[in-house]
Short mmCIF file of C-alpha atoms in Angstrom, two decimals:
data_model
loop_
_atom_site.label_atom_id
_atom_site.label_comp_id
_atom_site.label_asym_id
_atom_site.label_seq_id
_atom_site.Cartn_x
_atom_site.Cartn_y
_atom_site.Cartn_z
CA MET A 1 68.47 -82.84 13.98
CA GLN A 2 71.03 -85.21 15.38
CA ALA A 3 70.69 -88.84 14.28
CA TYR A 4 68.96 -90.06 17.46
CA GLU A 5 66.47 -87.23 17.38
CA ALA A 6 65.86 -87.59 13.71
CA GLN A 7 64.93 -91.23 14.12
CA ARG A 8 62.32 -90.33 16.74
CA ALA A 9 61.05 -87.56 14.37
CA ILE A 10 60.68 -90.11 11.59
CA GLN A 11 58.63 -92.36 13.79
CA ALA A 12 56.43 -89.42 14.82
CA ALA A 13 55.71 -88.63 11.16
CA ILE A 14 54.96 -92.31 10.30
CA SER A 15 52.61 -92.54 13.40
CA SER A 16 50.81 -89.30 12.33
CA ALA A 17 50.32 -90.40 8.77
CA SER A 18 49.15 -93.88 9.87
CA SER A 19 46.52 -92.35 12.14
CA LEU A 20 44.86 -91.03 8.94
CA GLY A 21 44.84 -94.46 7.40
CA LEU A 22 47.83 -93.62 5.11
CA THR A 23 50.23 -96.39 4.23
CA VAL A 24 53.88 -95.72 5.05
CA HIS A 25 56.70 -98.11 4.40
CA ASP A 26 59.49 -95.64 3.91
CA ALA A 27 60.48 -92.12 4.93
CA ALA A 28 63.08 -90.37 2.81
CA VAL A 29 64.83 -87.32 4.41
CA LEU A 30 64.55 -84.35 2.05
CA HIS A 31 65.96 -81.68 4.46
CA ASN A 32 67.42 -81.85 7.95
CA SER A 33 68.19 -78.71 9.99
CA ASN A 34 66.29 -77.53 13.06
CA LYS A 35 63.34 -79.46 11.70
CA LEU A 36 63.03 -82.51 9.53
CA THR A 37 61.29 -82.68 6.11
CA LEU A 38 60.32 -86.15 4.89
CA ARG A 39 58.74 -87.72 1.90
CA LEU A 40 56.55 -90.65 3.08
CA GLN A 41 56.00 -93.56 0.67
CA PRO A 42 53.95 -95.12 -0.82
CA CYS A 43 51.26 -92.63 0.30
CA ASP A 44 53.49 -89.86 -1.17
CA VAL A 45 52.96 -87.30 1.52
CA LEU A 46 55.36 -84.59 2.70
CA ALA A 47 55.84 -84.49 6.52
CA ARG A 48 57.48 -81.64 8.43
CA VAL A 49 58.53 -82.48 11.94
CA ALA A 50 59.85 -80.10 14.62
CA PRO A 51 60.53 -80.32 18.39
CA ALA A 52 57.35 -79.41 20.20
CA ALA A 53 59.11 -76.78 22.33
CA HIS A 54 60.22 -74.74 19.33
CA GLN A 55 57.39 -74.43 16.87
CA CYS A 56 54.41 -72.48 15.72
CA ALA A 57 52.84 -75.29 13.65
CA GLN A 58 49.20 -74.35 14.38
CA LEU A 59 49.67 -70.78 13.03
CA GLU A 60 51.37 -72.18 10.01
CA VAL A 61 48.52 -74.63 9.27
CA ASP A 62 45.87 -71.94 9.86
CA ILE A 63 47.58 -69.48 7.55
CA ALA A 64 48.17 -72.13 4.84
CA GLN A 65 44.51 -73.19 4.95
CA GLN A 66 43.17 -69.56 4.59
CA LEU A 67 45.60 -68.87 1.75
CA SER A 68 44.54 -72.05 -0.03
CA GLU A 69 40.92 -71.14 0.32
CA ALA A 70 41.80 -67.66 -1.12
CA GLY A 71 43.29 -69.31 -4.21
CA SER A 72 46.86 -68.25 -3.38
CA PRO A 73 49.87 -70.09 -4.85
CA VAL A 74 50.59 -72.32 -1.83
CA ALA A 75 51.23 -76.05 -1.28
CA ALA A 76 48.12 -77.86 -0.09
CA LEU A 77 47.76 -79.45 3.32
CA LYS A 78 47.15 -83.19 3.39
CA ALA A 79 45.42 -82.78 6.82
CA PRO A 80 44.39 -79.44 8.34
CA LYS A 81 45.67 -80.35 11.81
CA VAL A 82 48.81 -80.50 13.88
CA PHE A 83 49.85 -83.89 15.24
CA VAL A 84 51.75 -84.20 18.49
CA ARG A 85 53.86 -87.35 18.92
CA ASP A 86 56.73 -88.06 21.34
CA HIS A 87 57.55 -84.37 21.99
CA HIS A 88 57.39 -83.54 18.29
CA VAL A 89 54.84 -81.71 16.16
CA VAL A 90 54.03 -83.02 12.70
CA THR A 91 52.22 -81.42 9.78
CA LEU A 92 51.32 -83.28 6.66
CA TRP A 93 51.30 -81.75 3.15
CA THR A 94 50.80 -82.69 -0.45
CA TYR A 95 54.04 -83.79 -2.09
CA TYR A 96 54.85 -82.17 -5.41
CA GLU A 97 57.22 -83.75 -7.86
CA PRO A 98 59.58 -81.03 -9.20
CA VAL A 99 58.93 -80.31 -12.88
CA THR A 100 62.35 -78.72 -13.41
CA THR A 101 65.65 -78.20 -11.72
CA GLN A 102 66.00 -74.77 -13.39
CA ALA A 103 65.51 -71.62 -11.39
CA ILE A 104 62.05 -70.02 -11.60
CA PRO A 105 62.25 -67.03 -14.01
CA PRO A 106 62.30 -63.72 -12.02
CA ALA A 107 59.10 -62.45 -13.70
CA ASP A 108 57.22 -65.69 -12.69
CA TYR A 109 58.71 -65.47 -9.19
CA ALA A 110 57.52 -61.89 -8.80
CA ARG A 111 53.96 -62.72 -10.03
CA ALA A 112 53.72 -65.65 -7.65
CA LEU A 113 54.89 -63.48 -4.74
CA GLU A 114 52.46 -60.71 -5.70
CA ARG A 115 49.57 -63.21 -5.78
CA LEU A 116 50.70 -64.56 -2.35
CA HIS A 117 50.73 -61.06 -0.93
CA ALA A 118 47.26 -60.37 -2.34
CA GLY A 119 45.94 -63.50 -0.66
CA MET A 120 47.65 -62.62 2.57
CA ARG A 121 45.84 -59.34 2.74
CA ARG A 122 42.69 -61.46 3.27
CA VAL A 123 44.12 -63.55 6.10
CA ASN A 124 42.82 -62.47 9.49
CA LEU A 125 45.10 -64.00 12.10
CA PRO A 126 47.31 -62.53 14.82
CA THR A 127 50.88 -62.65 13.60
CA PRO A 128 54.21 -61.20 14.83
CA HIS A 129 55.69 -57.96 13.48
CA PHE A 130 58.82 -58.43 11.45
CA THR A 131 60.81 -56.59 14.14
CA GLU A 132 60.28 -59.56 16.44
CA TRP A 133 62.60 -61.56 14.21
CA ILE A 134 65.22 -58.79 14.46
CA SER A 135 64.82 -58.77 18.27
CA GLY A 136 65.53 -62.45 18.32
CA ALA A 137 68.76 -61.82 16.41
CA GLN A 138 69.69 -58.96 18.69
CA THR A 139 69.13 -61.17 21.70
CA LEU A 140 71.46 -63.79 20.26
CA VAL A 141 74.20 -61.26 19.61
CA ALA A 142 73.95 -59.94 23.16
CA ASP A 143 74.07 -63.46 24.69
CA HIS A 144 77.71 -64.65 24.91
CA ASP A 145 76.59 -68.07 26.22
CA ARG A 146 74.47 -68.70 23.10
CA THR A 147 77.01 -67.33 20.66
CA PRO A 148 80.30 -68.28 22.31
CA LYS A 149 82.42 -68.35 19.18
CA LEU A 150 81.44 -64.82 18.06
CA ALA A 151 84.44 -62.51 18.41
CA ASP A 152 83.94 -59.34 20.35
CA ALA A 153 84.58 -57.09 17.33
CA ASP A 154 82.11 -59.10 15.22
CA ARG A 155 79.59 -58.97 18.04
CA VAL A 156 79.75 -55.16 18.19
CA PHE A 157 79.57 -54.93 14.39
CA LEU A 158 76.44 -57.20 14.19
CA ALA A 159 74.75 -55.41 17.05
CA GLY A 160 75.26 -52.03 15.41
CA THR A 161 74.16 -53.22 12.01
CA LEU A 162 70.98 -54.86 13.31
CA ASP A 163 70.06 -51.76 15.30
CA ARG A 164 70.69 -49.29 12.46
CA LEU A 165 68.78 -51.24 9.80
CA ARG A 166 65.94 -52.12 12.18
CA ARG A 167 65.29 -48.38 12.64
CA ALA A 168 65.71 -47.60 9.00
CA VAL A 169 63.22 -50.22 7.84
CA ASN A 170 60.71 -49.80 10.70
CA ASP A 171 60.66 -46.00 10.18
CA SER A 172 60.37 -46.15 6.39
CA GLY A 173 56.67 -45.28 6.43
CA ARG A 174 55.87 -47.95 3.87
CA PRO A 175 52.53 -49.81 4.10
CA GLU A 176 52.60 -53.06 6.00
CA GLN A 177 50.78 -56.30 5.58
CA LEU A 178 51.04 -60.04 6.26
CA LEU A 179 54.22 -61.41 4.74
CA HIS A 180 55.65 -64.91 4.11
CA GLY A 181 58.76 -64.01 6.19
CA GLU A 182 61.26 -66.10 4.22
CA PRO A 183 60.10 -66.50 0.54
CA HIS A 184 63.58 -67.57 -0.66
CA PRO A 185 63.93 -70.02 -3.60
CA GLY A 186 64.01 -72.97 -1.23
CA ASN A 187 60.47 -72.12 -0.21
CA LEU A 188 59.08 -71.86 -3.77
CA LEU A 189 58.36 -75.11 -5.51
CA SER A 190 58.23 -75.44 -9.29
CA THR A 191 55.27 -77.72 -9.93
CA SER A 192 52.98 -78.79 -12.75
CA THR A 193 50.41 -76.23 -11.56
CA GLY A 194 52.96 -73.36 -11.37
CA PRO A 195 55.15 -72.01 -8.57
CA LEU A 196 53.84 -72.79 -5.05
CA PHE A 197 55.05 -71.39 -1.76
CA ILE A 198 55.73 -73.56 1.31
CA ASP A 199 56.80 -73.00 4.91
CA PHE A 200 54.63 -70.38 6.60
CA GLU A 201 56.03 -70.62 10.13
CA THR A 202 57.93 -67.33 9.70
CA CYS A 203 54.91 -65.25 8.63
CA CYS A 204 54.97 -61.74 10.05
CA ARG A 205 53.67 -58.26 9.31
CA GLY A 206 55.87 -55.63 7.58
CA PRO A 207 56.56 -53.91 4.24
CA ILE A 208 56.62 -56.07 1.08
CA GLU A 209 60.28 -55.18 0.57
CA PHE A 210 61.09 -57.35 3.64
CA ASP A 211 59.84 -60.35 1.70
CA LEU A 212 61.45 -59.34 -1.54
CA ALA A 213 64.81 -59.21 0.26
CA TYR A 214 64.75 -62.97 0.39
CA ALA A 215 64.07 -63.43 -3.28
CA PRO A 216 66.78 -63.32 -6.01
CA ASP A 217 67.85 -59.82 -6.86
CA ASP A 218 66.14 -59.65 -10.28
CA VAL A 219 62.71 -60.46 -8.77
CA GLY A 220 62.35 -56.97 -7.27
CA ASP A 221 62.65 -55.52 -10.80
CA HIS A 222 59.41 -57.27 -11.80
CA TYR A 223 57.39 -56.52 -8.64
CA PRO A 224 55.22 -53.40 -8.96
CA GLY A 225 55.61 -50.44 -6.62
CA VAL A 226 58.84 -51.37 -5.00
CA ASP A 227 60.88 -48.87 -2.93
CA HIS A 228 64.33 -49.99 -4.18
CA HIS A 229 66.28 -48.01 -1.55
CA LEU A 230 64.26 -49.75 1.23
CA LEU A 231 64.74 -53.08 -0.60
CA ARG A 232 68.54 -52.63 -0.38
CA ASP A 233 68.22 -51.91 3.35
CA CYS A 234 66.03 -55.00 3.80
CA ARG A 235 68.52 -57.22 1.95
CA THR A 236 71.34 -56.08 4.24
CA LEU A 237 69.11 -56.53 7.26
CA THR A 238 68.14 -60.09 6.28
CA LEU A 239 71.81 -60.92 5.66
CA ALA A 240 72.68 -59.60 9.18
CA MET A 241 69.89 -61.77 10.71
CA ILE A 242 70.75 -65.04 8.91
CA THR A 243 74.44 -64.40 9.72
CA THR A 244 73.61 -64.05 13.36
CA TRP A 245 71.58 -67.28 13.42
CA ARG A 246 74.56 -69.27 12.15
CA TRP A 247 76.53 -68.33 15.24
CA ASP A 248 73.92 -69.74 17.57
CA ARG A 249 75.55 -72.69 19.44
CA ASP A 250 72.25 -74.69 18.97
CA ASP A 251 71.90 -73.93 15.23
CA GLN A 252 71.69 -77.09 13.16
CA PHE A 253 71.67 -75.51 9.70
CA PRO A 254 73.82 -77.62 7.31
CA ASP A 255 77.32 -76.24 7.13
CA GLY A 256 76.28 -73.47 9.49
CA PRO A 257 79.68 -72.55 10.99
CA ARG A 258 81.30 -72.10 7.61
CA LEU A 259 78.35 -69.98 6.37
CA GLY A 260 78.51 -67.82 9.53
CA ILE A 261 82.08 -66.85 8.71
CA GLU A 262 81.39 -66.38 5.03
CA TRP A 263 78.23 -64.29 5.50
CA LEU A 264 79.88 -62.15 8.11
CA SER A 265 82.59 -61.19 5.64
CA GLU A 266 79.95 -60.55 3.01
CA LEU A 267 78.02 -58.35 5.37
CA ARG A 268 81.12 -56.27 6.16
CA ASN A 269 81.72 -55.77 2.39
CA VAL A 270 78.06 -54.73 1.82
CA THR A 271 77.94 -52.20 4.61
CA ALA A 272 81.30 -50.76 3.59
CA ARG A 273 80.00 -49.70 0.18
#
């Protein structure tokens, strides 16, 4: 978020927490991209704030609540509701102090993801199919106004890669279930109670390999029953999607333009092997 919007988002978070009787004197920004993540003090609550026009906060809250009730390894909600303030939506979560800065071991990561998937099979909520995220990337590639800096040759390359891998993964015949959607290391906290997943706004249905594609490479070696050929396709597919998103003129991901160029080069290298 730009500075002026971030300040409004911070006030929306403070107002939401205060409505629950929580004391807030300070809001530290932990992450700023298309949404804002804040640590509110002294109540020590994590607030996530997004523009109301671009969010699915209610689905995220509902999924997180059902997963928590199922005993899944997920961060706990501070309040099971979505707050709407000044054209922003706010969700409030328990803040967890990191217990280590070291990467979570691949075997522990795989076990946490396996437990999450087991809990997700018990969630009964309407969710998108993973191909909807691909469709969004394909729409971006086709829209010159939204991706004005994408060269024609790169546009053709991304469109072809997305289409080819969409068909390969969708036609794999693998069982499908509810997935996290983006269980990368930034969405797995190392806490005193073990690894906990956060950020459920990208939940979708698809094969487990689509989720594993976001995890470090070694994690797939510890997850039972993986189709490693499909996992390779999913990794390339997710790289194509996140590369496309970095070329969106409205993207606010930190250092997005540089990453768009870097990941596009990496994608060409991967697909040339």
